[in-house]
XYZ file of C-alpha atoms in Angstrom:
651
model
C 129.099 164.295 -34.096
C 125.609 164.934 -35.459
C 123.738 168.063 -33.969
C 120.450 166.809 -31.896
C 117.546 166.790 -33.417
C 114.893 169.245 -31.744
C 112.520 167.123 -29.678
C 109.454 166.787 -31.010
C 107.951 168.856 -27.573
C 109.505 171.817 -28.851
C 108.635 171.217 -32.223
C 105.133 171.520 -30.701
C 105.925 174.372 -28.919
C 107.919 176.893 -31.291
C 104.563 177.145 -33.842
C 102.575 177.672 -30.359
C 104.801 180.630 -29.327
C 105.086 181.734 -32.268
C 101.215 182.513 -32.634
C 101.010 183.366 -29.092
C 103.357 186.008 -28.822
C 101.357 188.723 -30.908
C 99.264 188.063 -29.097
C 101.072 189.150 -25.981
C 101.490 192.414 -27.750
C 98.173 193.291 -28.545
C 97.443 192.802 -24.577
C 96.621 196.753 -23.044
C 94.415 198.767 -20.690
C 94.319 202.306 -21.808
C 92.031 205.433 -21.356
C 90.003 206.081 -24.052
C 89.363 209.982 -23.380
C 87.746 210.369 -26.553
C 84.308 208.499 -25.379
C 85.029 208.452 -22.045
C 85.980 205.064 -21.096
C 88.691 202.314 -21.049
C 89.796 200.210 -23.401
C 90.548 196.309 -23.011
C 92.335 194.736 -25.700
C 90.705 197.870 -27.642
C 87.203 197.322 -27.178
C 85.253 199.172 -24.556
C 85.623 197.792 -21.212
C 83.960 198.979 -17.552
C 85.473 196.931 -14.311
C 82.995 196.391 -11.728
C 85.815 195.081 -8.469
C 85.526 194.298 -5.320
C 88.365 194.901 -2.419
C 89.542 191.972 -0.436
C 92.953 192.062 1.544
C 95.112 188.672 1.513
C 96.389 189.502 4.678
C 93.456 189.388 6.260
C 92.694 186.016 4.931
C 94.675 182.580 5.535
C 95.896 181.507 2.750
C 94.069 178.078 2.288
C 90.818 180.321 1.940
C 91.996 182.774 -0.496
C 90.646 180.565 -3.810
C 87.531 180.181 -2.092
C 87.104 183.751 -0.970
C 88.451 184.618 -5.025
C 85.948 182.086 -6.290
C 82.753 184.037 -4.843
C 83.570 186.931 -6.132
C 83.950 186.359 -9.300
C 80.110 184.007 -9.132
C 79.021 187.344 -8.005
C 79.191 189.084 -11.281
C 82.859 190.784 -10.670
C 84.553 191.045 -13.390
C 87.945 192.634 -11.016
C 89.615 192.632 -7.842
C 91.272 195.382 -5.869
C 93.934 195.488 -3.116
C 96.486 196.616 -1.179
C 99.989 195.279 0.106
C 101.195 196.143 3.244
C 105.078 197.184 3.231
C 105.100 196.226 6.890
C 103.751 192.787 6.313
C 106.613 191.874 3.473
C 109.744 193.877 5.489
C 109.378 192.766 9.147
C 112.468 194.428 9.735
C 115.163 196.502 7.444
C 116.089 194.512 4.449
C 114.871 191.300 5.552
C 111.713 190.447 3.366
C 108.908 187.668 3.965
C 106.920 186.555 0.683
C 106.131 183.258 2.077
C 102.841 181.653 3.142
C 100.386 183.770 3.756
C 102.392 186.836 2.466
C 103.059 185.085 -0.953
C 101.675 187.792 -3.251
C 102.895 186.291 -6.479
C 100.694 183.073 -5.063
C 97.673 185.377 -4.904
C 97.592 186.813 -7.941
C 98.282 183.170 -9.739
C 94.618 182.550 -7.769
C 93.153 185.118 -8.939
C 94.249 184.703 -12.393
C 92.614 181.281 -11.941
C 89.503 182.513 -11.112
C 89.443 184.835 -14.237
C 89.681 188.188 -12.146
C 91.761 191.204 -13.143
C 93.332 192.944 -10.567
C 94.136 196.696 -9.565
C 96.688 196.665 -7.215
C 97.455 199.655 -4.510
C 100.744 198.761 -3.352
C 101.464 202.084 -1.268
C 103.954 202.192 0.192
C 101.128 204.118 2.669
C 97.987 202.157 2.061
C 96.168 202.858 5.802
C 93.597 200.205 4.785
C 92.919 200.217 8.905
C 96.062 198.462 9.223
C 98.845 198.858 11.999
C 100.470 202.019 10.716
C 98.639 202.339 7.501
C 101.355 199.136 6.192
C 104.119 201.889 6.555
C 106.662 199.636 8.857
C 107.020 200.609 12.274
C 111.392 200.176 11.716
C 111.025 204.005 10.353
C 110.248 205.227 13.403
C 113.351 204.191 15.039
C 114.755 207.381 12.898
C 112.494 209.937 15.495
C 112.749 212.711 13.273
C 111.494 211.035 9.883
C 108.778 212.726 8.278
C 106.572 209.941 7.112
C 104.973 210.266 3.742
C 106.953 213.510 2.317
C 110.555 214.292 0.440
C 112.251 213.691 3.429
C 115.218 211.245 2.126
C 114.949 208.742 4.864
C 111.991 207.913 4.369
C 112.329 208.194 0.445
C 115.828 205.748 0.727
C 113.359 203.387 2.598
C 110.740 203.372 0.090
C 112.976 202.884 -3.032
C 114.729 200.067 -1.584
C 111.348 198.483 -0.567
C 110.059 199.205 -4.124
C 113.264 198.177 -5.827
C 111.886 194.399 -4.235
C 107.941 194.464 -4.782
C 107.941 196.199 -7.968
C 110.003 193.751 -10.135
C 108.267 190.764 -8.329
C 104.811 192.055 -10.052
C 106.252 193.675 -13.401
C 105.900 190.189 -14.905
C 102.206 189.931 -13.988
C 101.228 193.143 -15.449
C 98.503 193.078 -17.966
C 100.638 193.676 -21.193
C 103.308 191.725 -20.202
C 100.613 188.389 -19.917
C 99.674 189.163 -16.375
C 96.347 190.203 -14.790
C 97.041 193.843 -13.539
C 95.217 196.222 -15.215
C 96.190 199.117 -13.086
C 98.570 200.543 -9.925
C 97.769 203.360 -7.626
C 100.504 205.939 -6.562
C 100.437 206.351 -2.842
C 96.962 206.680 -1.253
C 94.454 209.154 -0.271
C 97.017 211.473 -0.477
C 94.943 214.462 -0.563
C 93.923 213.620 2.738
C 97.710 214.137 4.197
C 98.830 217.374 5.692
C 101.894 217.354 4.116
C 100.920 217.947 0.486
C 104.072 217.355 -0.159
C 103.730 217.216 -4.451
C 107.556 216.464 -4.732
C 106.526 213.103 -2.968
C 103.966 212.446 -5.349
C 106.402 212.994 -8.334
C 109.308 211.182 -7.189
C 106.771 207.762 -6.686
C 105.562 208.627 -10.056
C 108.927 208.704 -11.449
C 109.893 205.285 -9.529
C 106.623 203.905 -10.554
C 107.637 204.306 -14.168
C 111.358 203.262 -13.629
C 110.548 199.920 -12.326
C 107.573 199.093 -14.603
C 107.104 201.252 -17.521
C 105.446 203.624 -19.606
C 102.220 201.207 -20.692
C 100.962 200.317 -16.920
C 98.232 202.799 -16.120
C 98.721 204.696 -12.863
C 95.944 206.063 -10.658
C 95.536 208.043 -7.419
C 92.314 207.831 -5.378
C 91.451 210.390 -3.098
C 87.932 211.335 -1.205
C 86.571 214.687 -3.016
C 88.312 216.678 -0.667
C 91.397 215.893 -1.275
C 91.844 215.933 -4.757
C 93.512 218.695 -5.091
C 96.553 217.406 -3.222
C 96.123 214.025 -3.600
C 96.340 214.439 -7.634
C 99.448 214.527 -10.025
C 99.471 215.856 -13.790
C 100.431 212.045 -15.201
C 98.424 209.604 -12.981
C 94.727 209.046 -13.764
C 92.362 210.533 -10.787
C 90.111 208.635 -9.219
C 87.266 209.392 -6.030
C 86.399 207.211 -3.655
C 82.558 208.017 -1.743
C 79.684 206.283 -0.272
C 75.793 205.492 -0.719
C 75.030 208.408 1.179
C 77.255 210.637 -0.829
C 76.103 212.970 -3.704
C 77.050 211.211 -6.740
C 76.593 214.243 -8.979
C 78.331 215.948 -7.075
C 80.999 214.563 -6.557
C 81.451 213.580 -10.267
C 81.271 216.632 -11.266
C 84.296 218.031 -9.206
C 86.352 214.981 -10.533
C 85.654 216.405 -13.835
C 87.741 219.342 -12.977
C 90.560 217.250 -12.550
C 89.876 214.450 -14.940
C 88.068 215.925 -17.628
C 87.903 213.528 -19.897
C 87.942 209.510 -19.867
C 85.903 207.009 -17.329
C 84.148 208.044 -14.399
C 85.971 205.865 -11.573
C 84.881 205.396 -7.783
C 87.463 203.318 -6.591
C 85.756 203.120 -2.849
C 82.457 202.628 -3.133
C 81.500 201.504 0.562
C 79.194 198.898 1.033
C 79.709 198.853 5.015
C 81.984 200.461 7.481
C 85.194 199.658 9.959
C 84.556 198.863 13.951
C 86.516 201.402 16.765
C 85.901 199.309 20.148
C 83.648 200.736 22.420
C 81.253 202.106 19.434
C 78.527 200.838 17.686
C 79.120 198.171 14.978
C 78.711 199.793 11.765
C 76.211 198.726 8.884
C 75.213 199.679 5.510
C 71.773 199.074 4.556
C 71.293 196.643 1.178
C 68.923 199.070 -0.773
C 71.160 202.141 -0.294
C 74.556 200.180 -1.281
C 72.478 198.299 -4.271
C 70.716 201.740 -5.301
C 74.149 203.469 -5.269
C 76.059 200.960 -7.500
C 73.160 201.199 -10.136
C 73.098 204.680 -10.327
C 76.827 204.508 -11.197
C 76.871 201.812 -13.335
C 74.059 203.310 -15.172
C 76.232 206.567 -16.131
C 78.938 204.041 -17.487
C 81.447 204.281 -14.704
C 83.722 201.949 -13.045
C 83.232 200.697 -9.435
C 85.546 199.378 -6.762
C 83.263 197.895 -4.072
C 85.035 198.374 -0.397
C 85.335 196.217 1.039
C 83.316 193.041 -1.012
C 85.052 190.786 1.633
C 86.631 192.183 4.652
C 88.279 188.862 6.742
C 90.068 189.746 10.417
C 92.632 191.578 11.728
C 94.304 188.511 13.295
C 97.391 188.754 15.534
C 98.203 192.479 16.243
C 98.232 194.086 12.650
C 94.961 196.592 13.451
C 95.243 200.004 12.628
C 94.102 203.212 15.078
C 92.338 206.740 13.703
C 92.771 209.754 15.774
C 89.098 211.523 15.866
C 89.546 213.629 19.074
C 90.987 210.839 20.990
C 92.847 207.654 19.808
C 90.596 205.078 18.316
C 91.902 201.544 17.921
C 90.292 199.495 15.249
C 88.277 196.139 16.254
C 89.983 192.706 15.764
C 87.249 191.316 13.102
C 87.117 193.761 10.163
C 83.940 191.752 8.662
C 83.016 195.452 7.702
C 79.476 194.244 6.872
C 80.703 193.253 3.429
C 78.758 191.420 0.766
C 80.953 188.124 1.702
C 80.966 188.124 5.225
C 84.162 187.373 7.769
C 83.294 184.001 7.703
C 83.624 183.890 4.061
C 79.413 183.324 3.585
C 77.817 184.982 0.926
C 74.974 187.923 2.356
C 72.000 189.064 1.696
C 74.183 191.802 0.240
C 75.894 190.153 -2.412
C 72.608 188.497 -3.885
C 71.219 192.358 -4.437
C 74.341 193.283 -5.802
C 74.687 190.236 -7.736
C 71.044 191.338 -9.009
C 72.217 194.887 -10.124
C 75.907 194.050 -11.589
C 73.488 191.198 -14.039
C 71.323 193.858 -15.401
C 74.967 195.498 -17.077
C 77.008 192.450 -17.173
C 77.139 188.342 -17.590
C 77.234 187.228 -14.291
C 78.644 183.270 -13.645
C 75.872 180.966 -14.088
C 74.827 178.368 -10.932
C 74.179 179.189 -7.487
C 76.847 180.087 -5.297
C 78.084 178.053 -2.696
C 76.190 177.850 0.501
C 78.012 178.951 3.809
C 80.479 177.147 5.570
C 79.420 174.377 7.915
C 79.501 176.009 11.704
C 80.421 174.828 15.125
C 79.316 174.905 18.586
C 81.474 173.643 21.186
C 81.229 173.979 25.148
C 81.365 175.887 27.495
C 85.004 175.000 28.084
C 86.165 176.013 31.809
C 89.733 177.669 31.232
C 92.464 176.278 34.380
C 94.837 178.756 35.615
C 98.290 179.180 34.198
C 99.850 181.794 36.112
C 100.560 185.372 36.172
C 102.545 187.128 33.572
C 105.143 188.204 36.006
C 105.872 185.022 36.172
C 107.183 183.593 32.755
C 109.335 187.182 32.762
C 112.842 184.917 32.063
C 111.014 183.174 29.161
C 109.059 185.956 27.903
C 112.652 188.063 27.492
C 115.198 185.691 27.486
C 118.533 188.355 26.427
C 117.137 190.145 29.995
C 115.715 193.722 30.302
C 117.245 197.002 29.018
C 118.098 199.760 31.395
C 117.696 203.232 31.182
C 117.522 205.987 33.333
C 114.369 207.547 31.731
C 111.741 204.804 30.298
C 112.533 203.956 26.159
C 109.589 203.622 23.766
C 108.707 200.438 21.890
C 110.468 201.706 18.713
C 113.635 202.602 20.913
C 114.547 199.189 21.574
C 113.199 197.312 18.349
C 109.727 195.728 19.728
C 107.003 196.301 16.992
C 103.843 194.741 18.399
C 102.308 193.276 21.125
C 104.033 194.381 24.838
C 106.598 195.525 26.966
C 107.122 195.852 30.639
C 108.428 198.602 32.265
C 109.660 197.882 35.502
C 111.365 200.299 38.242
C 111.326 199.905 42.585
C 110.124 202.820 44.625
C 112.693 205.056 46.622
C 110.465 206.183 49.488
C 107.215 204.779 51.282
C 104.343 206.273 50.099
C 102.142 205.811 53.236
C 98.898 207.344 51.924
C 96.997 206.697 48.512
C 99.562 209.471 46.009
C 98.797 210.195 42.342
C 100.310 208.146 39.757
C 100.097 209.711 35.698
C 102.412 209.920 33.009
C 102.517 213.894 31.248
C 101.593 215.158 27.636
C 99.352 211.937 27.478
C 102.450 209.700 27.461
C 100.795 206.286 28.001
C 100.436 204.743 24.593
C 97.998 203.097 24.534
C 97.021 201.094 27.668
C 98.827 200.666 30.880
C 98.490 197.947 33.364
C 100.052 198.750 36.657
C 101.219 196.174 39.495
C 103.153 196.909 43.080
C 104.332 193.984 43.948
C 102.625 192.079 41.367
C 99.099 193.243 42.931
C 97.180 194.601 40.176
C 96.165 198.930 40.636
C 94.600 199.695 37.363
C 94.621 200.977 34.066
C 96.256 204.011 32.697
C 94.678 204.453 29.183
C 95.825 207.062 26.142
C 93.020 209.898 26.106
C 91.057 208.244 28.559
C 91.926 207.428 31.911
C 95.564 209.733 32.906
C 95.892 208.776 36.667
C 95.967 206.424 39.521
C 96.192 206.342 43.225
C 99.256 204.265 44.726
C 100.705 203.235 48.057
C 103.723 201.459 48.364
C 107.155 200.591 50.690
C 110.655 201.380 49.759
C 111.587 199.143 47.947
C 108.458 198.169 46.859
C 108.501 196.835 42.556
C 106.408 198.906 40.451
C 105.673 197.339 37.006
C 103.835 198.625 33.969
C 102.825 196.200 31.396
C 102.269 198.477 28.450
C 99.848 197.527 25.749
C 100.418 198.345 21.599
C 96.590 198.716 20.651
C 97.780 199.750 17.047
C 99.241 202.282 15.364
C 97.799 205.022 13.434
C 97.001 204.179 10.243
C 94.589 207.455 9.275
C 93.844 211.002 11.416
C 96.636 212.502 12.044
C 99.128 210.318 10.548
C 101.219 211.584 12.875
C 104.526 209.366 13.696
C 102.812 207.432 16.734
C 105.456 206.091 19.051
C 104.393 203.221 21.770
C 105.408 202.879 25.060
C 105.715 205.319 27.857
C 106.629 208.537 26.003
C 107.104 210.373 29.382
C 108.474 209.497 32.688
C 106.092 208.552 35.196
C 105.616 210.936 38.156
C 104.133 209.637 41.574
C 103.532 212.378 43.611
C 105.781 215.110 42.936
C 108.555 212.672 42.311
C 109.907 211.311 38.702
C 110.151 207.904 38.494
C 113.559 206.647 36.916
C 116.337 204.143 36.859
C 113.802 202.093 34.650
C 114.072 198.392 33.377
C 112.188 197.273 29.855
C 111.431 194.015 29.421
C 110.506 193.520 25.791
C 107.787 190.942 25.955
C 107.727 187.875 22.639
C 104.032 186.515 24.411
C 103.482 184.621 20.757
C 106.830 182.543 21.148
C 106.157 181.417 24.445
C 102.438 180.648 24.137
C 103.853 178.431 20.439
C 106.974 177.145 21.792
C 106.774 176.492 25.711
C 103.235 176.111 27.352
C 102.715 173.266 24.773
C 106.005 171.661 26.333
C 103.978 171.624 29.553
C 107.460 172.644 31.739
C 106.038 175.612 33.331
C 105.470 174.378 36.608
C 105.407 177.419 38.431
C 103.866 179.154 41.279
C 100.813 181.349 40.666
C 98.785 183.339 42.736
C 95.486 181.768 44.708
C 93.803 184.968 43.470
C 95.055 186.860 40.323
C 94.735 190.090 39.482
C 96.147 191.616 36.192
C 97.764 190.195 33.260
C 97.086 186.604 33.598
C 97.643 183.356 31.527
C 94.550 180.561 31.316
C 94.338 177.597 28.716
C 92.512 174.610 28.208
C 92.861 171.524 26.291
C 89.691 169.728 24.216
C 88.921 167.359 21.677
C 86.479 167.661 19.004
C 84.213 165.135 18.719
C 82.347 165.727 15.903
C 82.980 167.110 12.410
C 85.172 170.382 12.614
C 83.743 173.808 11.542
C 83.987 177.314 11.190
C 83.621 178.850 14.367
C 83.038 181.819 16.987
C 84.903 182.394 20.095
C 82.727 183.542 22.710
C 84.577 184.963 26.015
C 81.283 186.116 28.302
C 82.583 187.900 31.439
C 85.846 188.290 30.352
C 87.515 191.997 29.769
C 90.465 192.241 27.616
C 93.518 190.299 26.018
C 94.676 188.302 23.796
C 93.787 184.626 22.485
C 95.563 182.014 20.624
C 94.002 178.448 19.097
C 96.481 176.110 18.818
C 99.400 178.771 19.126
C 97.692 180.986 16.201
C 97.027 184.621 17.661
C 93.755 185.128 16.625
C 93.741 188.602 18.001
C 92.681 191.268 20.615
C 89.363 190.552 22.679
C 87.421 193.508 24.460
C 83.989 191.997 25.754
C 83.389 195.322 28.222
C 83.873 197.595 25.002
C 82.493 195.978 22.252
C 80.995 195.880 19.846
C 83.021 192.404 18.534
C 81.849 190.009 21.126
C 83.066 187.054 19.181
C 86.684 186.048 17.836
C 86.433 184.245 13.965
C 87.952 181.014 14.254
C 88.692 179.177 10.167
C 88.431 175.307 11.029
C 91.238 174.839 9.429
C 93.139 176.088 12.882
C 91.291 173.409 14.458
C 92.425 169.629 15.308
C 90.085 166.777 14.278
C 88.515 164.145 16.049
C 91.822 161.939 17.917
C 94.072 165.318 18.252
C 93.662 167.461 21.468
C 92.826 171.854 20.453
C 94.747 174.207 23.073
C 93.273 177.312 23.821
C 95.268 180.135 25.719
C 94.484 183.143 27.094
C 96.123 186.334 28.237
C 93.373 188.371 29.925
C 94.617 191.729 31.600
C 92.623 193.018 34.055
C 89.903 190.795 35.342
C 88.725 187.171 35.051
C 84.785 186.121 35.761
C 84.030 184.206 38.826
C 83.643 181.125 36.001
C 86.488 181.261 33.648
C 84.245 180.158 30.812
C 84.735 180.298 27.295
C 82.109 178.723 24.319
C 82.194 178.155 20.332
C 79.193 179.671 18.733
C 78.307 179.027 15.313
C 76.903 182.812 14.546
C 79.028 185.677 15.324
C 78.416 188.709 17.870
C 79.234 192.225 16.395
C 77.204 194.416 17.613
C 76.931 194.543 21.264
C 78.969 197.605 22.689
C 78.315 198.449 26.321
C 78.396 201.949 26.408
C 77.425 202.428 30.493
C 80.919 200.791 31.298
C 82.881 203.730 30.818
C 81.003 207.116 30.948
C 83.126 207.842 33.960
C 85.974 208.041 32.503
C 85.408 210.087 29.525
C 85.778 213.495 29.820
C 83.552 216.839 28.532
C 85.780 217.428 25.519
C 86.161 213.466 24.338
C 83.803 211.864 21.686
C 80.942 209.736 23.861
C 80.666 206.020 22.579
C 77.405 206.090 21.017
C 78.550 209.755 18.768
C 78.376 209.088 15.128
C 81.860 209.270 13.575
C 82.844 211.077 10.265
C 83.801 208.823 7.767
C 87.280 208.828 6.992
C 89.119 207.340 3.786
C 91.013 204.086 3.644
């Protein structure tokens, strides 16, 4: 038999790759120490990026979010990835939907942006545990971050997954990453731990090679730590910050080559209960030109922050614990919403005066939505969906378990025990050392007593019969992700004491609230008793059309006081109308049912509901309304007030 001839597709192709592929190998990104710059390709090349996180944006916006940035005279993106995002649980990875990375960086190849990636594995980022996985911690002894060799086994199995998933997209290899970041911030870490440092480096450069260019970042005091003979150093500072000053330290640890601020902050994160933070336009737009007129390259965090949907906020430790708001809009150039700012035009302004920026106008906002006010009808207490929301049954233990203990991550448990005497007259209730982390809601007899709160509120007053069922629904509000970076356990780390009695012979009741709120209200077979009055953690929904066009939109919960809220069985996140600032929830229209489909709303409030259980779509956002009489009370002498400044901490 005759051999086949080639097809004529290849005989098209083979002359193609043939002139490609030298191509391919005259692809680099170097330091040029010599004149103090980088290199692209071998010409001189300066990166003026922007962060945005693709976990805090739904995937069906991420082109769109991509798209602006790039009008807006960026030349190069910059972001993290969360190990806890990909590895929900040991060995079992998730790459899909909204955590497909490779998918992300294909979009922002299409819209002609390089990218410097920061892949950890600690990124903080103001993310639940600063993207470490909260899995570790079921080793109690693990020393996070250091040479310890569980937590090194963890990380090189992790790595030995995300790092051959991005070799191909590396800049010499055809891709569009220009650059990778060892660790983060590492400077800022107690441990200082510079074996750490090297064996990531040495990973680093297993997995992917000698020609990627590795970085650290670190605030100016931390460089000394936080740097590694081998890995390029970078600072991160603000508008406020002395420029030439700072430079000028980096110089004693970079001495030669480009002048990099990879944070350059153009707003600030939200704590709840203080003000929402803002940067002003002329001091971010006055900062960038300085920097861009000495030649150096800028990483603009954050140019779009998105949300912290769901329960994947992070905490900072600043005399007490500080959880971070649900919307981390940031005050970015591109707000949550995805609308360009007044912001990005100034910046846009500067970045043309160095660089081609796009040509056209960019796109104007989103349409918006208003919608209500919707009056939410009672579902029933928590107590009561107990078989549903933990189907296997509780766990017992003499002596109450944590959240890591028995495998629950986010979200809730309940701790439940009955009391062995009458307590006739109104007896302290408190948990030692500060045990309650972070919020506890406490029923006898499903009557709601209060709130036990970490650093905040340590005792209650309780009466009860024998007999009588004492519950505590304990509340995750996020777990450190920069401070202390201390392991931070949930749950109740201490037994309770009531009295002068410890409380055992406990019952946990790991709580999956997002399964039942997806998989069974919808089903409508819930018909259950509920109280005439509640008090506590209570369910409410409602069901509504849409009659006109759909937009984005802003959940508005006035008179409300704290939970949780899902649109159509999507956790948008934590709501805290007595704290503040956030006032509103972000809601992307694409979670929203068009005209012929009923929207279901659902609520989980904990503590109290308003006389009308009202809730409204706005089409502007409210950020910055914290009420700071609320709580004076309960602060005491030594604890930050709401309306202190706070130091600015890295990310």
């Amino acid at each position: 038999m005759a051999p086949k001839k080639p097809s004529c597709l290849h005989s098209l192709l083979l002359p193609l790759l043939t002139l490609l592929l030298p191509q391919a190998d005259t692809r680099s990104f170097v330091v040029d120490r010599d004149h103090d710059r980088f290199l692209l390709d071998g010409a001189p090349f300066r990166y003026v990026s922007g962060s945005l996180h693709y976990f805090r944006v739904p995937r069906v916006l991420w082109a769109d979010r991509l798209l602006k940035m790039r009008w807006s005279g960026l030349n190069t993106i910059q972001f993290y990835v969360p190990w806890n995002y990909h590895e929900p649980q040991p060995g079992v990875y998730n790459f899909n939907g909204s955590r497909d990375l490779i998918a992300f960086l294909n979009e922002a190849a299409l819209a002609n942006l390089l990218v410097i990636l920061r892949p950890g594995p600690y990124i903080c980022a103001e993310w639940e545990m600063g993207g470490l996985p909260s899995w570790l911690l079921r080793k109690p002894e693990i020393h996070l971050r250091t040479s310890d060799p569980d937590f090194l086994a963890a990380v090189d199995s992790w790595f030995k997954v995300l790092l051959p998933k991005i070799y191909p997209w590396l800049y010499h290899n055809g891709g569009n990453i220009i650059s990778i970041q060892v660790e983060n911030e590492y400077g800022s870490y107690r441990a200082c731990d510079s074996s750490y440092m090297r064996h990531l480096a040495g990973l680093f450069r297993a997995l992917l090679g000698e020609k990627i260019l590795l970085f650290t970042t670190d605030g100016p005091e931390g460089l000394q730590c936080g740097s590694l003979q081998g890995l390029y150093t970078t600072v991160d500072f603000g508008p406020a910050d002395n420029m030439t000053k700072i430079f000028t330290l980096l110089r004693k640890y970079e001495p030669h080559g480009p002048l990099v601020n990879s944070e350059y902050y153009t707003g600030w994160l939200d704590y709840w209960g203080q003000n929402h933070s803002t940067q002003s336009v002329s001091a971010v737009t006055k900062g960038l030109e300085n920097m861009l007129e000495l030649g150096a390259s800028v990483n603009m965090y954050m140019f779009h922050g998105g949300t912290n949907f769901g329960y994947w906020n992070g905490a900072d430790k600043k005399g007490r614990f500080l959880p971070i708001t649900t919307s981390y809009d940031y005050d970015a150039p591109i707000s949550e919403a995805g609308d360009p700012t007044p912001k990005l035009f100034a910046l846009r302004n500067v970045i043309s005066k160095f660089q081609e920026v796009p040509l056209g106008p960019l796109p104007p906002p989103s349409p918006k939505m208003m919608l209500g006010p919707l009056t939410l009808h009672l579902v029933g207490h928590l107590l009561a969906f107990l078989d549903l929301l933990c189907p296997h049954g509780p766990i017992n233990s003499i002596l109450p378990m944590t959240f890591e203990a028995v495998k629950q991550d986010h979200g809730f448990m309940l701790y439940r025990t009955y009391l062995t005497h009458t307590i006739f007259e109104p007896t302290p209730f408190w948990v030692p050392n500060n045990g309650v982390h972070d919020r506890a809601y406490v029923m006898v007899d499903g009557v709601f007593q209060g709130v036990l709160e970490r650093n905040m509120r340590d005792k209650l007053f309780l009466m009860g019969k024998l007999g009588s069922k004492l519950d505590i629904l304990l509340e995750n509000m996020g777990r450190l992700s920069f401070g202390s970076n201390s392991s931070d356990f949930k749950g109740l780390l201490e037994p309770p004491i009531l009295g002068h009695t410890i409380l055992t012979q406990w019952m946990m009741f790991p709580l999956k609230i997002d399964n039942l709120v997806k998989w069974w209200f919808p089903l409508q077979l819930l018909k259950r008793p509920h109280p005439q009055a509640p008090s506590g953690p209570t369910f409410y929904s409602k069901t509504f059309p849409i009659v006109g066009s759909v937009g984005d939109t802003f959940l508005y919960l006035p008179g409300w006081t704290k939970g949780q809220v899902w649109i159509n069985g999507f956790n948008l996140g934590r709501y805290w109308t007595t704290q503040g600032p956030q006032q509103t929830l972000y809601v992307p229209r694409f979670l929203l049912f068009p005209k012929g489909a009923l929207n279901k709303i659902t609520l989980l409030e904990l503590e109290n509901v308003p006389l009308q259980p009202q809730v409204q779509f706005l089409d502007k956002p409210i950020l910055n309304s914290t009420l700071h009489g609320l709580r004076i009370d309960s602060l005491s002498a030594d604890t930050l007030s709401a309306s202190e400044p706070m130091e600015l901490s890295g990310h």
